[in-house]
mmCIF file of C-alpha atoms in Angstrom:
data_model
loop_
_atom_site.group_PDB
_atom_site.id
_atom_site.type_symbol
_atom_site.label_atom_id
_atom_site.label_comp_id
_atom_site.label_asym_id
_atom_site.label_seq_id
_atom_site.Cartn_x
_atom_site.Cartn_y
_atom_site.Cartn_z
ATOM 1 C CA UNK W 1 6.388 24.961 1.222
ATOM 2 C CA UNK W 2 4.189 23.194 -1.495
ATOM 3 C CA UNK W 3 1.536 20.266 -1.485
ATOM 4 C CA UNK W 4 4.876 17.897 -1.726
ATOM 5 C CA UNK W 5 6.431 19.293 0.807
ATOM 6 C CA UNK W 6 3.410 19.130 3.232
ATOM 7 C CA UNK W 7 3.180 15.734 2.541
ATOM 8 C CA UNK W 8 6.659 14.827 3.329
ATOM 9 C CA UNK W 9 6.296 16.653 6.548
ATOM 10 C CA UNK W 10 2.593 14.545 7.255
ATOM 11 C CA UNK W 11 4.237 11.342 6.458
ATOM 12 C CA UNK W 12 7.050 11.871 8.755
ATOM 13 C CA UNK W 13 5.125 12.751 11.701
ATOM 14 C CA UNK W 14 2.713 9.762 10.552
ATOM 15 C CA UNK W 15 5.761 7.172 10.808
ATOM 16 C CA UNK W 16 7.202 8.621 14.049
ATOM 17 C CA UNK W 17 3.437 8.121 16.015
ATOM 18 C CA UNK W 18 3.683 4.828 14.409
ATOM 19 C CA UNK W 19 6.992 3.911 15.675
ATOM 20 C CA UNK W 20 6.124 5.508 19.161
ATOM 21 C CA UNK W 21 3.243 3.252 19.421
ATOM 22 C CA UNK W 22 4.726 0.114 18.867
ATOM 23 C CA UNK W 23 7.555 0.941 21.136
ATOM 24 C CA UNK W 24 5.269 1.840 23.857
ATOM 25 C CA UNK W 25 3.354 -1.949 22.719
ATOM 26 C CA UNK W 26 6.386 -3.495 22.915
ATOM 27 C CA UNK W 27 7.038 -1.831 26.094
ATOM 28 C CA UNK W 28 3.677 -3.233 27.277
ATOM 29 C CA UNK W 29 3.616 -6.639 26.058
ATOM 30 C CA UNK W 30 7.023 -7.570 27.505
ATOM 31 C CA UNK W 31 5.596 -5.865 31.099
ATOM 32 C CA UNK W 32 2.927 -8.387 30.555
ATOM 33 C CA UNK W 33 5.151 -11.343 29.936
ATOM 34 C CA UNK W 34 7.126 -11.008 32.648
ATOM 35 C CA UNK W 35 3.819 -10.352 35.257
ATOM 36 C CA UNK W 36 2.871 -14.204 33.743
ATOM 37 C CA UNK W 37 6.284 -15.454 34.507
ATOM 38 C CA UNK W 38 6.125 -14.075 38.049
ATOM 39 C CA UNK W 39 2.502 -14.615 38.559
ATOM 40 C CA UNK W 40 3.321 -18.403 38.195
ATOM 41 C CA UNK W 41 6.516 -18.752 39.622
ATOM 42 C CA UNK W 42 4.545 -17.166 42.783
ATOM 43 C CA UNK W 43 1.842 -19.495 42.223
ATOM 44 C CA UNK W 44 4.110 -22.475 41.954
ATOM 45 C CA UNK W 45 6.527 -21.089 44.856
ATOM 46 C CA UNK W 46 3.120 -20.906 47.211
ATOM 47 C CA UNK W 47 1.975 -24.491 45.993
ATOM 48 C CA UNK W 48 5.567 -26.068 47.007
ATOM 49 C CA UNK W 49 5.643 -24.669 50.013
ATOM 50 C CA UNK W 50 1.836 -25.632 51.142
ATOM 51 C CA UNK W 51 2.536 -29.266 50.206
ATOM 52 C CA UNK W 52 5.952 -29.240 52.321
ATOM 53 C CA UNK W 53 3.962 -27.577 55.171
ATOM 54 C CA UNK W 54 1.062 -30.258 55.002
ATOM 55 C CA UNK W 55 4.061 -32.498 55.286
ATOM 56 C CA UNK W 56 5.648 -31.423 58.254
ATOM 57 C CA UNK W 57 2.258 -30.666 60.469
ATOM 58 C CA UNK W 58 0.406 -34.073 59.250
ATOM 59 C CA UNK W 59 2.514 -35.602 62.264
ATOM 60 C CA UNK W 60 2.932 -32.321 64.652
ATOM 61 C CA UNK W 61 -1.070 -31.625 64.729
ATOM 62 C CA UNK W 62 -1.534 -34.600 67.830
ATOM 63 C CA UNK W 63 -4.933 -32.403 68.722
ATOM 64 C CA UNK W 64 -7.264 -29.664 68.034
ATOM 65 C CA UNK W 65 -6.999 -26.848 69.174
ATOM 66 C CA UNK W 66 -7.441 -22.451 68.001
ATOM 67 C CA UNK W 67 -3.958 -22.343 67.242
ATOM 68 C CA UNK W 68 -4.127 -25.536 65.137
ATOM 69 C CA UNK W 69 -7.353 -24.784 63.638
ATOM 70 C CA UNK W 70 -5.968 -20.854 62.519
ATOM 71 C CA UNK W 71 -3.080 -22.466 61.041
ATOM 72 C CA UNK W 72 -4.902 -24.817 58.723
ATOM 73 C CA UNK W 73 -6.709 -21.625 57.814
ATOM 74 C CA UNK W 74 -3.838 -20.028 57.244
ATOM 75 C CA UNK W 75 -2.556 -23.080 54.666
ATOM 76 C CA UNK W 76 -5.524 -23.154 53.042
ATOM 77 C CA UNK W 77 -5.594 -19.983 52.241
ATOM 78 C CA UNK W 78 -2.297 -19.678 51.011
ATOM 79 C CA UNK W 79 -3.104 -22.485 48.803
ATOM 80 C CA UNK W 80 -6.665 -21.467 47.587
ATOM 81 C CA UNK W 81 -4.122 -17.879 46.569
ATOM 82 C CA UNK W 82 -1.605 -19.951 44.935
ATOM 83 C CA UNK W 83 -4.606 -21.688 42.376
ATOM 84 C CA UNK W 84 -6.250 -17.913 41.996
ATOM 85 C CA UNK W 85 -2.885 -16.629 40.827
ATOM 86 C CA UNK W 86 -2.369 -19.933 38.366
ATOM 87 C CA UNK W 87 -5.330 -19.162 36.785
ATOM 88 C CA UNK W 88 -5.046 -15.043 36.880
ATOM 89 C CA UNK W 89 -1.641 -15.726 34.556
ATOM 90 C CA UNK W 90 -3.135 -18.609 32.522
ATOM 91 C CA UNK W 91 -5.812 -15.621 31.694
ATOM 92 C CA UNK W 92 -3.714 -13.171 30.916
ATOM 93 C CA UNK W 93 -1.489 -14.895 28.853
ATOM 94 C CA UNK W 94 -3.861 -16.586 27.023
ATOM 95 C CA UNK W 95 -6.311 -13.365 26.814
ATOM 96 C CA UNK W 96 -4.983 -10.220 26.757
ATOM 97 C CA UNK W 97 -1.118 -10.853 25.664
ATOM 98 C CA UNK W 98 -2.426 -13.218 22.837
ATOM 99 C CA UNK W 99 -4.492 -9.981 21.635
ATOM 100 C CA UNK W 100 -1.838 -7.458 22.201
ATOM 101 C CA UNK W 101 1.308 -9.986 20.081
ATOM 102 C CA UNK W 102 -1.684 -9.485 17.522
ATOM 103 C CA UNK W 103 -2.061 -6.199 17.823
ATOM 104 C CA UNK W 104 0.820 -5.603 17.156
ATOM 105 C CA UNK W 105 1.802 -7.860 14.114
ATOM 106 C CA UNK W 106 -1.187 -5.527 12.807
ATOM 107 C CA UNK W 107 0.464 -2.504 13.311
ATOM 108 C CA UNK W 108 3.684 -3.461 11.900
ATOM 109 C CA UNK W 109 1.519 -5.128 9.157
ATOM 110 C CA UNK W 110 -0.179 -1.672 8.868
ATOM 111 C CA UNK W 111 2.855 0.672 8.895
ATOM 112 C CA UNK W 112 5.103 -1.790 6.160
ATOM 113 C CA UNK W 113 1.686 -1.053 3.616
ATOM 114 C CA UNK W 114 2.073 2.608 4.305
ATOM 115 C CA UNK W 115 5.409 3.025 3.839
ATOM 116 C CA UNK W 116 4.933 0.952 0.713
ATOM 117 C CA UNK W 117 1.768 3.067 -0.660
ATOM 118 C CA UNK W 118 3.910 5.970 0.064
ATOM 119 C CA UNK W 119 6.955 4.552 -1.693
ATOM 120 C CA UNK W 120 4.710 4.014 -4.521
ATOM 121 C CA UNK W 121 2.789 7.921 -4.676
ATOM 122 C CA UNK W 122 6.511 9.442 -4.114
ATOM 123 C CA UNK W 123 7.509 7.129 -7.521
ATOM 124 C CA UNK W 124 4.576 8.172 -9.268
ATOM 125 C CA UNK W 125 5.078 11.269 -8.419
ATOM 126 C CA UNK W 126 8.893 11.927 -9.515
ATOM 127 C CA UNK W 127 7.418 10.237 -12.705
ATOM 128 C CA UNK W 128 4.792 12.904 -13.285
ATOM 129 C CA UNK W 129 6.880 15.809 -12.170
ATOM 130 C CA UNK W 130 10.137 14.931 -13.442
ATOM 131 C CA UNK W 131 10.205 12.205 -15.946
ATOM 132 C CA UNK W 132 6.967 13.057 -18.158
ATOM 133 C CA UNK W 133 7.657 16.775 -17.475
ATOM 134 C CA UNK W 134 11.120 16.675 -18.984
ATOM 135 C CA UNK W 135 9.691 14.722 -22.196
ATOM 136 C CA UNK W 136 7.252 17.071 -22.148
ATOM 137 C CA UNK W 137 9.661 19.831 -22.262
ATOM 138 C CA UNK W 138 11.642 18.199 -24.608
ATOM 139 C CA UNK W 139 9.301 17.548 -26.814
ATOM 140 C CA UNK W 140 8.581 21.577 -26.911
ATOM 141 C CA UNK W 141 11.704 22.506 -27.811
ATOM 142 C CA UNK W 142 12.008 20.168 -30.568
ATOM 143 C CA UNK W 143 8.806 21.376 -32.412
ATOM 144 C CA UNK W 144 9.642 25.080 -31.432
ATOM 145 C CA UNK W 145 12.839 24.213 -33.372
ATOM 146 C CA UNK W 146 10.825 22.883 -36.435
ATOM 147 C CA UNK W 147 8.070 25.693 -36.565
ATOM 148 C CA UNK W 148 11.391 28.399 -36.622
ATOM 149 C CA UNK W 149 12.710 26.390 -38.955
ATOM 150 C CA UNK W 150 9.765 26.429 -41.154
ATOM 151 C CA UNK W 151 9.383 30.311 -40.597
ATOM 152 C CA UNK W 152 12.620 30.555 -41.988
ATOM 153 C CA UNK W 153 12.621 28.183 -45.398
ATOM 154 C CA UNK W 154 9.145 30.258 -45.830
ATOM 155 C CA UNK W 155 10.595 33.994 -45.731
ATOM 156 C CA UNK W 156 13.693 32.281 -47.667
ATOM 157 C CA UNK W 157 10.997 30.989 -50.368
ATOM 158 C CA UNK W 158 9.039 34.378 -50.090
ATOM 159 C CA UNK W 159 12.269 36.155 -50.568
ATOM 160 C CA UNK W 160 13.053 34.251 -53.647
ATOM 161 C CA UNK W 161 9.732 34.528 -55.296
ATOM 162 C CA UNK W 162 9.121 30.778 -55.108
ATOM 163 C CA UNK W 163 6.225 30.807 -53.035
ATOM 164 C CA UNK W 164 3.836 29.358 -55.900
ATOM 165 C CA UNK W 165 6.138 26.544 -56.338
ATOM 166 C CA UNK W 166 6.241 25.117 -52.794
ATOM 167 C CA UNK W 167 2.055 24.857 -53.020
ATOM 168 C CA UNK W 168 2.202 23.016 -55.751
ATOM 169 C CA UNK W 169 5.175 20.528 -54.185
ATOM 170 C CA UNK W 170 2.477 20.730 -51.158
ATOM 171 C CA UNK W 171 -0.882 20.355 -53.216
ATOM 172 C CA UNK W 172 0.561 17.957 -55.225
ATOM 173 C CA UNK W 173 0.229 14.878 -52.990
ATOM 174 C CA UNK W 174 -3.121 15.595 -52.205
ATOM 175 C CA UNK W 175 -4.303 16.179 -55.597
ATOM 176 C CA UNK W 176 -2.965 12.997 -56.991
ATOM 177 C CA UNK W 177 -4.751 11.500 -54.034
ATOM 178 C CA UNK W 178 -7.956 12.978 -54.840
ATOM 179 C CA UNK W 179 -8.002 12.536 -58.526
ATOM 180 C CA UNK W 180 -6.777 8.084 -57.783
ATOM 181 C CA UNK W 181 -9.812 8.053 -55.116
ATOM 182 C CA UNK W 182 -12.360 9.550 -57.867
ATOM 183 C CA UNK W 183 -10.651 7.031 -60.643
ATOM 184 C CA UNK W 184 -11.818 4.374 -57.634
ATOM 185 C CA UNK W 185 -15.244 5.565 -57.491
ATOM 186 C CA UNK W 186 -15.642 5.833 -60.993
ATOM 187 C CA UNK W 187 -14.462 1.792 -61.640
ATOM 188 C CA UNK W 188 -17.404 1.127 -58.271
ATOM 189 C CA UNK W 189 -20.064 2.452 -60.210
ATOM 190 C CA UNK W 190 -19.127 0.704 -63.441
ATOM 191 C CA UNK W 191 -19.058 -2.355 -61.628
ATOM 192 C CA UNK W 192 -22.296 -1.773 -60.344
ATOM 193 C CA UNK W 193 -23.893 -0.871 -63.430
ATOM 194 C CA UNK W 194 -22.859 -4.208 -65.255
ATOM 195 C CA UNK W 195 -23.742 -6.122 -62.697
ATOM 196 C CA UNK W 196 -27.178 -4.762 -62.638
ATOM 197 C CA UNK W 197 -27.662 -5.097 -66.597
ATOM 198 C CA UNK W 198 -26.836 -8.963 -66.021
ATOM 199 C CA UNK W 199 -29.301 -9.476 -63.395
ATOM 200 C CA UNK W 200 -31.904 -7.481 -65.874
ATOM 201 C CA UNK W 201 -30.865 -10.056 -68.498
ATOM 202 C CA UNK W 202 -31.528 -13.126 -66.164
ATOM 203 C CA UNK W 203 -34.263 -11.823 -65.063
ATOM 204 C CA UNK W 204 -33.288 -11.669 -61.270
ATOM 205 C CA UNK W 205 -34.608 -8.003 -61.080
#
């Protein structure tokens, strides 16, 4: 299969856990929103219908009595519920919902960097392995051309008997170049040696 090919197969799996997380997130978060929705429409459903009760029995309670005093408990309770389920969804919403939405613009953050970093290896990649390797390739052929080439204008020379002549064209540069450099040197020292006579004269030395 090949180190690319394993990789292809990691990233793969890698994006499909990704994607199966953030569905099941998703999944949670909107289970979550709609337990704060009906966690406060309860609440506010038990509220409404404590206040319309303390309505009605502020003028049917003439006296007290065990039925009178159980149903007062019974309100009260039903109210001190209604306030513990208020502040149950207040907490959830503004505690664990507000940290899951986060969580998951983190994830999504997180998997749009890896697919870009993997974008980026795969380019790099196809760059080393393809691009560079074909100018690489290219770039073989050509100089296999011009060493064959050479091999050939030498046995042609060879052939011919004009071997001697094609050092010389060869030599030639570099003994011109040799004998202009040693011309230089030659002019250098001159220099040098006048300017050290004057300096004798002067009596600088």
């Amino acid at each position: 299969m090949g180190f690319g090919g394993d990789l292809k197969y990691s990233h793969d799996a890698l994006l499909k856990l990704q994607d199966w997380e953030l569905r099941l997130l998703e999944t949670v978060k909107k289970f979550m929103v709609m337990r704060v929705k009906s966690d406060k429409e309860y609440a506010s459903t038990l509220q409404n219908l404590c206040n319309q009760v303390d309505k009605e029995s502020a003028c049917q309670l003439d006296y007290i009595s065990n039925v009178s005093k159980s149903w007062l408990l019974v309100v009260q309770q039903t109210e001190q519920l209604s306030k513990i389920m208020k502040t149950h969804a207040e907490d959830l919403n503004s505690g664990p919902l507000h940290r899951l939405t986060m969580m998951i613009k983190d994830k999504q953050q997180v998997k749009k960097s890896f697919v870009g970093v993997h974008q980026q290896i795969e380019a790099e990649m196809y760059k080393v392995t393809k691009t560079e390797l074909e100018k690489l390739k290219s770039s073989y052929r050509q100089l296999i051309k011009e060493v064959n080439s050479a091999k050939e204008k030498y046995k042609e020379a060879v052939a011919k008997g004009k071997i001697d002549l094609i050092l010389c064209i060869y030599l030639f540069p570099f003994h011109t170049a040799i004998k202009s450099s040693y011309r230089q040197l030659i002019k250098e020292v001159n220099s040098a040696k006048e300017k050290y006579k004057e300096a004798v004269a002067k009596g600088d030395y």
